[in-house]
Tab-separated table of C-alpha atoms in Angstrom:
chain	number	residue	atom	x	y	z
G	1	MET	CA	0.000	0.000	0.000
G	2	HIS	CA	1.150	3.522	-0.844
G	3	ARG	CA	-0.015	6.694	0.949
G	4	GLU	CA	-0.670	9.406	-1.614
G	5	ILE	CA	-0.645	13.024	-0.374
G	6	GLU	CA	-1.980	15.257	-3.111
G	7	LEU	CA	-3.785	18.566	-3.623
G	8	CYS	CA	-5.679	19.398	-6.809
G	9	LEU	CA	-6.207	22.894	-8.224
G	10	ALA	CA	-8.621	23.693	-11.060
G	11	LEU	CA	-7.050	25.879	-13.740
G	12	ASP	CA	-8.971	27.973	-16.260
G	13	PRO	CA	-7.694	26.936	-19.733
G	14	ARG	CA	-7.363	30.628	-20.551
G	15	ASN	CA	-4.610	30.823	-17.905
G	16	LEU	CA	-2.645	27.878	-19.286
G	17	LYS	CA	0.107	29.990	-20.869
G	18	ARG	CA	0.530	31.878	-17.627
G	19	PHE	CA	0.878	28.606	-15.721
G	20	LEU	CA	3.498	27.268	-18.137
G	21	ALA	CA	5.479	30.488	-17.682
G	22	TRP	CA	5.724	29.929	-13.896
G	23	PRO	CA	9.478	30.456	-13.271
G	24	VAL	CA	9.611	27.548	-10.802
G	25	LEU	CA	8.908	25.115	-13.642
G	26	ALA	CA	11.976	26.265	-15.567
G	27	GLN	CA	14.384	25.265	-12.800
G	28	PRO	CA	16.362	22.003	-13.069
G	29	ALA	CA	14.561	19.026	-11.569
G	30	PRO	CA	15.798	18.185	-8.064
G	31	ALA	CA	16.595	14.494	-7.658
G	32	SER	CA	14.786	12.287	-5.176
G	33	GLU	CA	17.050	11.286	-2.300
G	34	GLY	CA	18.211	7.741	-2.962
G	35	GLY	CA	15.726	7.397	-5.800
G	36	PRO	CA	15.957	7.154	-9.591
G	37	PRO	CA	17.162	10.087	-11.694
G	38	ALA	CA	14.652	12.905	-12.055
G	39	PRO	CA	12.557	12.804	-15.234
G	40	ARG	CA	12.849	15.556	-17.817
G	41	GLN	CA	11.001	18.675	-16.650
G	42	GLY	CA	7.668	19.081	-18.418
G	43	ALA	CA	7.749	15.611	-19.934
G	44	GLY	CA	4.391	14.662	-21.433
G	45	ARG	CA	2.425	11.450	-21.930
G	46	GLN	CA	-1.074	10.315	-22.858
G	47	LEU	CA	-3.146	8.628	-20.144
G	48	ARG	CA	-6.374	6.715	-20.484
G	49	ALA	CA	-8.117	5.450	-17.339
G	50	VAL	CA	-11.283	3.358	-17.026
G	51	TYR	CA	-13.120	3.559	-13.684
G	52	PHE	CA	-15.336	0.825	-12.261
G	53	ASP	CA	-18.259	0.681	-9.843
G	54	THR	CA	-21.385	-1.314	-9.107
G	55	ASN	CA	-24.704	-0.354	-10.678
G	56	GLU	CA	-25.711	1.136	-7.319
G	57	GLY	CA	-22.578	3.324	-7.074
G	58	HIS	CA	-21.197	1.684	-3.932
G	59	LEU	CA	-17.587	2.795	-4.558
G	60	ALA	CA	-18.571	6.411	-5.172
G	61	GLU	CA	-20.725	6.380	-2.044
G	62	ARG	CA	-17.722	5.269	0.049
G	63	ARG	CA	-15.311	7.778	-1.544
G	64	MET	CA	-13.299	4.944	-3.111
G	65	ALA	CA	-12.089	4.621	-6.691
G	66	LEU	CA	-11.067	1.592	-8.762
G	67	ARG	CA	-9.474	2.114	-12.164
G	68	LEU	CA	-7.436	0.563	-14.942
G	69	ARG	CA	-5.038	3.070	-16.482
G	70	ARG	CA	-2.980	2.783	-19.643
G	71	ALA	CA	0.285	4.710	-19.956
G	72	THR	CA	3.350	4.109	-22.119
G	73	GLY	CA	1.705	1.035	-23.616
G	74	ARG	CA	0.979	-0.743	-20.319
G	75	TRP	CA	-2.058	-1.147	-18.094
G	76	GLU	CA	-2.044	-0.852	-14.314
G	77	GLN	CA	-4.837	-1.314	-11.802
G	78	THR	CA	-5.231	1.113	-8.893
G	79	PHE	CA	-7.600	1.158	-5.945
G	80	LYS	CA	-7.804	4.378	-3.877
G	81	ARG	CA	-9.468	5.030	-0.555
G	82	GLN	CA	-9.844	8.571	0.803
G	83	ARG	CA	-8.431	9.221	4.262
G	84	PRO	CA	-8.461	12.417	6.385
G	85	GLY	CA	-6.887	15.531	4.876
G	86	LEU	CA	-4.978	15.123	1.613
G	87	VAL	CA	-4.121	11.493	2.282
G	88	ARG	CA	-5.355	8.615	0.133
G	89	GLU	CA	-4.477	4.960	0.537
G	90	GLU	CA	-3.463	3.487	-2.795
G	91	TRP	CA	-2.885	-0.072	-4.058
G	92	THR	CA	-1.344	-0.351	-7.544
G	93	HIS	CA	-0.885	-3.551	-9.548
G	94	ARG	CA	0.477	-4.090	-13.064
G	95	ILE	CA	-1.889	-5.905	-15.435
G	96	ALA	CA	-0.774	-8.394	-18.069
G	97	ALA	CA	-1.401	-7.540	-21.717
G	98	VAL	CA	-4.889	-8.122	-23.053
G	99	PRO	CA	-5.005	-11.583	-24.639
G	100	GLY	CA	-5.030	-11.308	-28.414
G	101	ALA	CA	-4.445	-7.541	-28.332
G	102	PRO	CA	-0.977	-6.825	-26.938
G	103	GLY	CA	-0.355	-3.104	-26.640
G	104	SER	CA	-3.892	-2.266	-27.736
G	105	ALA	CA	-5.005	1.236	-26.864
G	106	THR	CA	-8.692	0.314	-26.945
G	107	ALA	CA	-9.050	-3.209	-25.540
G	108	VAL	CA	-9.474	-3.015	-21.749
G	109	PRO	CA	-8.181	-5.907	-19.626
G	110	ALA	CA	-10.212	-7.532	-16.869
G	111	LEU	CA	-9.847	-6.498	-13.253
G	112	ASP	CA	-7.340	-8.600	-11.335
G	113	PRO	CA	-8.314	-9.427	-7.720
G	114	LEU	CA	-4.605	-9.877	-6.961
G	115	GLY	CA	-4.374	-6.099	-7.148
G	116	PHE	CA	-7.048	-5.522	-4.485
G	117	PRO	CA	-6.130	-4.800	-0.860
G	118	PRO	CA	-5.575	-8.026	1.133
G	119	ARG	CA	-8.750	-9.825	2.157
G	120	GLU	CA	-8.186	-9.045	5.843
G	121	HIS	CA	-8.483	-5.368	4.935
G	122	PRO	CA	-12.171	-4.268	5.005
G	123	SER	CA	-11.944	-2.819	1.497
G	124	GLY	CA	-10.232	-5.930	0.131
G	125	LYS	CA	-12.948	-8.304	1.308
G	126	TRP	CA	-15.647	-5.940	0.095
G	127	LEU	CA	-14.116	-5.705	-3.406
G	128	GLN	CA	-13.463	-9.416	-3.786
G	129	ASP	CA	-17.012	-10.273	-2.741
G	130	ARG	CA	-18.392	-7.897	-5.407
G	131	LEU	CA	-15.968	-8.504	-8.253
G	132	ALA	CA	-18.742	-9.857	-10.493
G	133	ASP	CA	-20.832	-6.705	-9.901
G	134	LEU	CA	-18.114	-4.237	-10.953
G	135	ALA	CA	-18.414	-2.670	-14.402
G	136	ALA	CA	-16.824	0.243	-16.262
G	137	VAL	CA	-18.788	3.463	-15.689
G	138	PHE	CA	-16.587	6.259	-17.079
G	139	GLU	CA	-13.177	7.102	-18.531
G	140	THR	CA	-10.586	9.848	-18.265
G	141	ARG	CA	-8.488	10.761	-21.290
G	142	VAL	CA	-5.756	13.277	-20.522
G	143	GLN	CA	-2.482	14.683	-21.752
G	144	ARG	CA	-0.176	14.866	-18.711
G	145	ARG	CA	2.945	16.960	-18.171
G	146	SER	CA	4.960	16.843	-14.958
G	147	TRP	CA	7.673	18.763	-13.155
G	148	ARG	CA	9.514	18.356	-9.868
G	149	ILE	CA	10.063	21.333	-7.577
G	150	GLU	CA	11.521	21.940	-4.125
G	151	PRO	CA	9.247	24.259	-2.068
G	152	GLU	CA	11.674	24.159	0.871
G	153	PRO	CA	14.999	22.453	1.577
G	154	GLY	CA	14.473	18.746	1.986
G	155	ALA	CA	10.998	18.761	0.433
G	156	LEU	CA	10.189	17.456	-3.012
G	157	VAL	CA	6.827	17.684	-4.764
G	158	GLU	CA	5.615	16.764	-8.211
G	159	VAL	CA	3.546	19.319	-10.118
G	160	VAL	CA	1.324	17.702	-12.755
G	161	LEU	CA	-0.725	19.428	-15.435
G	162	ASP	CA	-3.630	17.333	-16.741
G	163	ARG	CA	-5.679	18.426	-19.765
G	164	GLY	CA	-8.389	16.317	-21.296
G	165	LYS	CA	-11.875	15.121	-20.482
G	166	LEU	CA	-14.082	12.822	-18.444
G	167	VAL	CA	-16.362	10.599	-20.549
G	168	ALA	CA	-19.428	8.779	-19.181
G	169	GLY	CA	-21.488	7.441	-22.071
G	170	ALA	CA	-22.693	10.437	-24.072
G	171	ARG	CA	-21.739	12.881	-21.317
G	172	GLU	CA	-18.393	14.650	-21.210
G	173	GLU	CA	-16.661	17.129	-18.913
G	174	THR	CA	-13.508	19.094	-19.717
G	175	LEU	CA	-10.477	18.728	-17.452
G	176	CYS	CA	-7.778	21.311	-16.892
G	177	GLU	CA	-6.125	20.985	-13.512
G	178	VAL	CA	-2.874	20.974	-11.606
G	179	GLU	CA	-2.074	18.231	-9.102
G	180	ILE	CA	0.608	18.792	-6.464
G	181	GLU	CA	1.818	15.532	-4.910
G	182	LEU	CA	4.287	15.109	-2.069
G	183	LEU	CA	7.269	12.928	-2.939
G	184	GLU	CA	9.533	13.701	0.019
G	185	GLY	CA	9.435	15.896	3.111
G	186	PRO	CA	6.709	17.395	5.296
G	187	GLU	CA	3.103	17.675	4.141
G	188	ARG	CA	3.172	21.457	4.509
G	189	ALA	CA	5.330	21.550	1.350
G	190	VAL	CA	2.237	20.724	-0.735
G	191	TRP	CA	0.402	23.759	0.652
G	192	GLN	CA	3.484	25.973	0.203
G	193	ALA	CA	3.720	24.977	-3.450
G	194	ALA	CA	-0.008	25.633	-3.958
G	195	LEU	CA	0.214	29.091	-2.369
G	196	ALA	CA	3.237	29.927	-4.530
G	197	LEU	CA	1.309	28.854	-7.634
G	198	LEU	CA	-1.729	30.922	-6.626
G	199	ASP	CA	0.542	33.960	-6.298
G	200	TRP	CA	1.521	33.429	-9.942
G	201	VAL	CA	-1.746	32.405	-11.627
G	202	PRO	CA	-5.412	32.290	-10.536
G	203	CYS	CA	-6.576	28.766	-9.701
G	204	ARG	CA	-9.156	27.133	-7.451
G	205	VAL	CA	-8.974	24.370	-4.891
G	206	GLN	CA	-10.610	21.292	-6.411
G	207	PRO	CA	-11.769	19.090	-3.514
G	208	ARG	CA	-13.100	16.321	-5.760
G	209	SER	CA	-10.753	13.812	-7.346
G	210	LYS	CA	-11.130	12.766	-10.981
G	211	GLY	CA	-12.773	9.621	-9.685
G	212	GLU	CA	-15.355	11.536	-7.676
G	213	ARG	CA	-16.153	13.860	-10.582
G	214	GLY	CA	-16.375	10.987	-13.025
G	215	TYR	CA	-18.708	9.005	-10.786
G	216	ARG	CA	-20.776	12.181	-10.431
G	217	LEU	CA	-20.900	12.555	-14.224
G	218	ALA	CA	-22.048	8.937	-14.477
G	219	GLY	CA	-24.817	9.554	-11.932
G	220	HIS	CA	-23.080	7.803	-9.022
G	221	ALA	CA	-22.190	10.844	-6.944
G	222	ALA	CA	-22.144	10.606	-3.178
G	223	PRO	CA	-23.824	13.552	-1.403
G	224	VAL	CA	-21.592	16.164	0.210
G	225	ALA	CA	-22.387	15.487	3.846
G	226	SER	CA	-21.487	17.560	6.849
G	227	GLY	CA	-21.872	17.179	10.558
G	228	ARG	CA	-20.077	17.858	13.775
G	229	PRO	CA	-16.276	17.786	13.653
G	230	ARG	CA	-14.707	14.332	13.605
G	231	LEU	CA	-10.960	14.099	14.066
G	232	ALA	CA	-8.770	11.311	12.741
G	233	ALA	CA	-7.022	10.897	16.100
G	234	ARG	CA	-7.599	12.079	19.648
G	235	PRO	CA	-5.481	15.198	20.279
G	236	ASP	CA	-3.314	15.295	23.387
G	237	SER	CA	-2.639	19.040	23.445
G	238	LEU	CA	-4.466	22.234	22.554
G	239	GLY	CA	-2.084	22.707	19.635
G	240	ALA	CA	-2.887	19.239	18.291
G	241	LEU	CA	-6.608	20.047	18.486
G	242	ILE	CA	-6.105	23.302	16.566
G	243	ARG	CA	-4.118	21.585	13.810
G	244	ALA	CA	-6.572	18.678	13.482
G	245	GLY	CA	-9.476	21.130	13.464
G	246	MET	CA	-7.862	23.270	10.761
G	247	GLU	CA	-7.394	20.182	8.601
G	248	TRP	CA	-11.046	19.208	9.074
G	249	VAL	CA	-12.312	22.738	8.310
G	250	SER	CA	-10.049	22.993	5.262
G	251	ARG	CA	-11.573	19.866	3.745
G	252	GLU	CA	-15.192	20.705	4.633
G	253	LEU	CA	-14.975	24.336	3.550
G	254	ALA	CA	-13.451	23.458	0.162
G	255	SER	CA	-16.142	20.824	-0.472
G	256	HIS	CA	-19.026	23.169	0.258
G	257	ALA	CA	-17.386	26.069	-1.589
G	258	ALA	CA	-17.424	23.844	-4.687
G	259	VAL	CA	-21.151	23.170	-4.162
G	260	LEU	CA	-21.811	26.915	-4.006
G	261	ILE	CA	-19.789	27.634	-7.147
G	262	GLU	CA	-21.160	24.787	-9.262
G	263	GLY	CA	-24.878	24.760	-8.462
G	264	ASP	CA	-27.918	26.227	-6.756
G	265	ASP	CA	-28.144	23.905	-3.742
G	266	PRO	CA	-28.945	26.091	-0.685
G	267	GLU	CA	-26.736	23.804	1.413
G	268	GLY	CA	-23.715	25.291	-0.357
G	269	PRO	CA	-23.846	28.815	1.119
G	270	HIS	CA	-25.334	27.467	4.345
G	271	GLN	CA	-22.466	25.068	4.979
G	272	VAL	CA	-19.822	27.587	3.866
G	273	ARG	CA	-21.092	29.943	6.542
G	274	VAL	CA	-21.309	27.141	9.119
G	275	GLN	CA	-17.730	26.028	8.460
G	276	LEU	CA	-16.470	29.604	8.702
G	277	ARG	CA	-18.201	29.920	12.064
G	278	ARG	CA	-16.686	26.629	13.177
G	279	LEU	CA	-13.292	27.911	12.115
G	280	ARG	CA	-13.658	31.093	14.138
G	281	ALA	CA	-14.930	29.139	17.156
G	282	LEU	CA	-11.886	26.843	16.933
G	283	LEU	CA	-9.531	29.811	16.882
G	284	ARG	CA	-11.286	31.367	19.899
G	285	LEU	CA	-10.320	28.303	21.928
G	286	ALA	CA	-6.713	29.471	21.665
G	287	THR	CA	-6.973	33.240	21.259
G	288	SER	CA	-4.002	34.017	23.506
G	289	GLU	CA	-1.814	31.350	21.855
G	290	LEU	CA	-2.594	32.166	18.196
G	291	THR	CA	-1.098	35.649	17.939
G	292	ALA	CA	1.158	35.282	14.880
G	293	PRO	CA	0.191	37.366	11.797
G	294	ALA	CA	-0.825	34.241	9.818
G	295	TRP	CA	-3.505	33.370	12.381
G	296	GLN	CA	-4.736	36.978	12.555
G	297	ARG	CA	-5.025	37.051	8.779
G	298	VAL	CA	-7.132	33.873	8.697
G	299	ARG	CA	-9.468	35.358	11.335
G	300	GLN	CA	-9.944	38.542	9.310
G	301	GLU	CA	-10.405	36.774	5.982
G	302	ALA	CA	-12.906	34.324	7.467
G	303	ARG	CA	-15.017	37.277	8.647
G	304	TRP	CA	-14.811	38.829	5.177
G	305	LEU	CA	-15.882	35.663	3.367
G	306	ALA	CA	-18.731	35.069	5.820
G	307	ARG	CA	-20.075	38.544	4.997
G	308	GLU	CA	-19.835	37.836	1.266
G	309	VAL	CA	-22.088	34.748	1.437
G	310	ALA	CA	-24.424	36.021	4.174
G	311	GLU	CA	-26.925	37.742	1.880
G	312	LEU	CA	-27.417	34.657	-0.287
G	313	ARG	CA	-27.946	32.465	2.771
G	314	ASP	CA	-30.414	34.946	4.309
G	315	LEU	CA	-32.425	35.046	1.085
G	316	ASP	CA	-32.403	31.252	0.873
G	317	VAL	CA	-33.833	31.086	4.391
G	318	LEU	CA	-36.495	33.657	3.532
G	319	ARG	CA	-37.508	31.718	0.420
G	320	LEU	CA	-37.440	28.199	1.908
G	321	GLU	CA	-38.852	28.838	5.364
G	322	THR	CA	-41.317	31.660	4.752
G	323	VAL	CA	-42.129	32.649	1.162
G	324	GLU	CA	-42.571	29.173	-0.328
G	325	PRO	CA	-44.755	27.784	2.512
G	326	ILE	CA	-47.105	30.780	2.234
G	327	ARG	CA	-47.148	30.546	-1.553
G	328	ARG	CA	-48.185	26.882	-1.378
G	329	CYS	CA	-51.246	27.949	0.601
G	330	LEU	CA	-52.148	30.783	-1.793
G	331	PRO	CA	-50.618	29.834	-5.158
G	332	GLU	CA	-52.706	32.311	-7.204
G	333	ASP	CA	-52.236	35.395	-4.998
G	334	ALA	CA	-50.787	38.288	-7.046
G	335	ALA	CA	-49.135	39.969	-4.058
G	336	LEU	CA	-47.294	36.784	-3.094
G	337	SER	CA	-46.274	36.304	-6.726
G	338	GLU	CA	-44.575	39.694	-6.577
G	339	LEU	CA	-42.788	38.722	-3.360
G	340	VAL	CA	-41.585	35.498	-5.005
G	341	ARG	CA	-40.380	37.401	-8.076
G	342	CYS	CA	-38.511	39.985	-6.007
G	343	THR	CA	-36.969	37.307	-3.797
G	344	GLU	CA	-35.736	35.274	-6.764
G	345	ALA	CA	-34.288	38.358	-8.457
G	346	ALA	CA	-32.406	39.299	-5.299
G	347	ARG	CA	-31.196	35.699	-4.851
G	348	ALA	CA	-29.841	35.635	-8.396
G	349	LEU	CA	-27.770	38.762	-7.760
G	350	ALA	CA	-26.614	37.516	-4.350
G	351	ARG	CA	-25.611	34.166	-5.876
G	352	VAL	CA	-23.453	35.908	-8.480
G	353	ARG	CA	-21.725	37.947	-5.769
G	354	ALA	CA	-21.200	34.934	-3.503
G	355	ARG	CA	-19.801	32.809	-6.335
G	356	ARG	CA	-17.503	35.605	-7.436
G	357	ALA	CA	-16.223	35.974	-3.885
G	358	ILE	CA	-15.678	32.262	-3.206
G	359	ALA	CA	-13.915	31.734	-6.554
G	360	SER	CA	-11.677	34.784	-6.101
G	361	VAL	CA	-7.942	34.543	-5.501
G	362	ARG	CA	-8.543	36.095	-2.086
G	363	ALA	CA	-10.923	33.339	-0.965
G	364	GLN	CA	-8.830	30.562	-2.523
G	365	ARG	CA	-5.776	31.867	-0.668
G	366	LEU	CA	-7.788	31.639	2.549
G	367	LEU	CA	-8.619	27.977	1.830
G	368	LEU	CA	-4.956	27.199	1.193
G	369	GLU	CA	-3.778	29.121	4.247
G	370	ILE	CA	-6.178	27.180	6.460
G	371	GLY	CA	-4.722	23.944	5.099
G	372	ALA	CA	-1.158	25.177	5.572
G	373	LEU	CA	-1.801	26.173	9.195
G	374	ALA	CA	-2.927	22.605	9.902
G	375	HIS	CA	0.807	21.831	9.862
G	376	ALA	CA	2.075	24.835	11.820
G	377	ALA	CA	3.978	24.616	15.091
G	378	ILE	CA	2.148	26.351	17.962
G	379	PRO	CA	4.565	26.103	20.909
G	380	ALA	CA	2.348	27.883	23.442
G	381	ALA	CA	-0.685	25.717	22.607
G	382	ASP	CA	1.356	22.526	22.271
G	383	ALA	CA	2.377	22.917	25.924
G	384	LEU	CA	-1.244	22.871	27.166
G	385	PRO	CA	-3.119	19.604	27.844
G	386	VAL	CA	-6.236	19.595	25.736
G	387	ARG	CA	-8.996	18.283	28.042
G	388	PRO	CA	-8.596	20.549	31.125
G	389	THR	CA	-7.730	23.580	28.964
G	390	VAL	CA	-10.732	23.274	26.666
G	391	THR	CA	-13.122	22.449	29.515
G	392	GLU	CA	-12.007	25.476	31.528
G	393	ARG	CA	-12.281	27.877	28.592
G	394	LEU	CA	-15.677	26.544	27.578
G	395	THR	CA	-17.002	26.931	31.137
G	396	THR	CA	-15.735	30.526	31.291
G	397	LEU	CA	-17.354	31.441	27.976
G	398	GLU	CA	-20.682	29.856	28.931
G	399	ALA	CA	-20.806	31.925	32.124
G	400	LYS	CA	-20.133	35.109	30.142
G	401	VAL	CA	-22.838	34.363	27.571
G	402	ASP	CA	-25.416	33.512	30.245
G	403	LYS	CA	-24.599	36.796	31.982
G	404	ARG	CA	-25.228	38.671	28.723
G	405	ALA	CA	-28.574	36.880	28.399
G	406	ARG	CA	-29.857	38.539	31.563
G	407	LYS	CA	-29.275	41.999	30.057
G	408	ALA	CA	-30.473	41.465	26.456
G	409	SER	CA	-33.589	43.642	26.191
G	410	THR	CA	-33.477	44.986	22.594
G	411	ASP	CA	-33.738	43.260	19.213
G	412	GLU	CA	-30.100	44.115	18.505
G	413	ALA	CA	-28.950	42.709	21.845
G	414	ARG	CA	-30.973	39.516	21.368
G	415	HIS	CA	-29.534	39.058	17.878
G	416	ALA	CA	-25.999	39.431	19.261
G	417	LEU	CA	-26.876	37.009	22.043
G	418	ARG	CA	-28.136	34.437	19.562
G	419	LEU	CA	-24.810	34.602	17.704
G	420	ALA	CA	-22.977	34.230	21.013
G	421	TYR	CA	-24.899	31.034	21.778
G	422	LYS	CA	-24.116	29.741	18.275
G	423	ASN	CA	-20.436	30.379	18.896
G	424	LEU	CA	-20.671	28.642	22.274
G	425	ARG	CA	-22.252	25.595	20.627
G	426	TYR	CA	-19.552	25.410	17.964
G	427	MET	CA	-16.839	25.688	20.602
G	428	ALA	CA	-18.515	22.924	22.580
G	429	GLU	CA	-18.518	20.708	19.480
G	430	TRP	CA	-14.743	21.159	19.237
G	431	ALA	CA	-14.487	20.268	22.912
G	432	ARG	CA	-16.489	17.102	22.244
G	433	ALA	CA	-14.185	16.246	19.334
G	434	ALA	CA	-11.243	16.625	21.741
G	435	ASP	CA	-12.920	14.200	24.165
G	436	ALA	CA	-13.221	16.859	26.865
G	437	ASP	CA	-15.515	16.377	29.899
G	438	GLY	CA	-18.322	14.455	28.166
G	439	LYS	CA	-21.299	15.203	30.391
G	440	ARG	CA	-20.310	18.836	30.840
G	441	VAL	CA	-19.920	19.362	27.085
G	442	LYS	CA	-23.219	17.646	26.258
G	443	ARG	CA	-25.043	19.920	28.714
G	444	THR	CA	-23.413	22.978	27.164
G	445	ILE	CA	-24.371	21.939	23.634
G	446	ALA	CA	-27.973	21.256	24.677
G	447	HIS	CA	-28.201	24.544	26.607
G	448	ALA	CA	-26.716	26.619	23.761
G	449	THR	CA	-28.921	24.922	21.160
G	450	ARG	CA	-32.123	25.587	23.128
G	451	ALA	CA	-31.183	29.226	23.724
G	452	GLN	CA	-30.233	29.730	20.067
G	453	LEU	CA	-33.526	28.290	18.832
G	454	ARG	CA	-35.577	30.265	21.338
G	455	LEU	CA	-33.947	33.539	20.342
G	456	GLY	CA	-33.958	32.621	16.665
G	457	GLN	CA	-37.697	32.232	16.242
G	458	SER	CA	-38.583	35.828	17.045
G	459	GLN	CA	-35.425	37.226	15.470
G	460	ASP	CA	-36.009	35.374	12.202
G	461	ALA	CA	-39.540	36.762	12.050
G	462	VAL	CA	-38.269	40.336	12.481
G	463	VAL	CA	-35.580	39.849	9.830
G	464	ALA	CA	-37.975	38.163	7.363
G	465	LEU	CA	-40.486	41.000	7.625
G	466	GLU	CA	-37.871	43.737	7.245
G	467	ARG	CA	-36.134	41.997	4.348
G	468	SER	CA	-39.452	41.503	2.540
G	469	ARG	CA	-40.262	45.178	3.028
G	470	GLN	CA	-36.977	46.080	1.337
G	471	LEU	CA	-37.548	43.657	-1.527
G	472	LEU	CA	-41.017	45.066	-2.196
G	473	ALA	CA	-39.988	48.720	-2.023
G	474	GLU	CA	-40.555	49.323	-5.769
G	475	VAL	CA	-43.762	47.266	-6.029
G	476	ASP	CA	-47.284	48.693	-6.296
G	477	ALA	CA	-48.326	49.910	-2.833
G	478	GLY	CA	-51.477	47.786	-2.714
G	479	LEU	CA	-49.653	44.583	-3.600
G	480	ARG	CA	-46.851	45.469	-1.199
G	481	GLU	CA	-49.158	45.993	1.763
G	482	ARG	CA	-51.121	42.833	1.063
G	483	ALA	CA	-47.938	40.735	0.794
G	484	LEU	CA	-46.533	42.193	4.020
G	485	GLY	CA	-49.854	41.661	5.777
G	486	LEU	CA	-49.981	38.018	4.738
G	487	LEU	CA	-46.364	37.580	5.741
G	488	GLN	CA	-46.860	39.162	9.144
G	489	GLY	CA	-49.930	37.036	9.844
G	490	TRP	CA	-48.077	33.863	8.859
G	491	LEU	CA	-45.076	34.700	11.039
G	492	LEU	CA	-47.261	35.489	14.060
G	493	ALA	CA	-49.140	32.209	13.613
G	494	GLN	CA	-45.835	30.327	13.452
G	495	LEU	CA	-44.606	31.962	16.679
G	496	GLU	CA	-47.865	31.149	18.493
G	497	ASN	CA	-47.773	27.512	17.311
G	498	ASP	CA	-44.159	27.121	18.510
């Protein structure tokens, strides 16, 4: 088994010449320590890969990939299994020539179970038991060029440019991307190389592998799920918790940013905002230890990006939780039709702004910086034991928020209090991920959730009414007043029922 550590960046084909002019690529190839001579810089080759799955898409659902790939006249079989962060487990096995068609570029050999993980491995048994159910579902056909660079002394990464397409039956998708794979040295070298590339040419973090995108094209895509933070290993210090949390946020934020950019699923902007809040809550657990400029920059940029997607998320909430339920009750009402029209027009503009922001170099640098900081040394935090430190800081914050609750008498104060309880809940989720005082943390999460929901009901009604008033500002006065009256009546009924 080989552990592959790789980051993928989507590149606009219009920026290809700029990428190829990156000065780093013109440097002589550094040799791998104790390894074979370095290949010629920029060497190219044609690759064809055929990916397999069951009819039900079981591999895609489990974030696994099984392929046969032909390069330089030979076929090899590879099975990949996604692990936390940039890591993928990989088993590669050379395949004998296709009987009767040696060297054929079109004839595809059969899968060889000898190339699967060993049967005692959960994936190996699963694959061998379903060998008869596996069939080709899509292909990749790419022209690959590769270079070796040295982001820091003692670190060696391979930079690969892939251009081509995914093919699933009659459906095709263009590929133009850069893969940065660690060959030697610390994992942070991958992020350093990516940040250096972003400084030279615009590109975008691509969280989905070719396998995941191909399965998606073939209709076998697994949903982008999200939930409370889950860490690969139990941290023993506050610094270890911060690094593990940054790695988790980096992966989740990139995945949901892609959803926002590529489609209209309301979960995209919602989860982007959630992950940004989780990020800020994580950093608040170590405010006094994370004082270096890099950490301050991430805090500031996270606030900026949250503001950029906030309007789209607010309009999604208005549409899904208020406007559409009322419209279903009165589908022919002209005033509600105007409210729907105005809401959709505003959402379209907000979506353009949010997509532009999340795809910008500024936002993509934030994603890469979060990933890079997952490998940073934090001496002050590394010296603190995680469980007592997190428990103490969570207890202190909860007392402060509860004290604020006794003084919140205005709409503005209650809104700020609701956000404070959200932050407390997110911090408590990090404490739970760190295996802090279990009962204490569960009580805090339950308490913060109840308070947040209680405050949210009335606050959401106030915001929905005010936002609708703004949206209808240019509408006929009679229609506007009827729509607002219906809206207000609905919101009051909802509050009374709750």
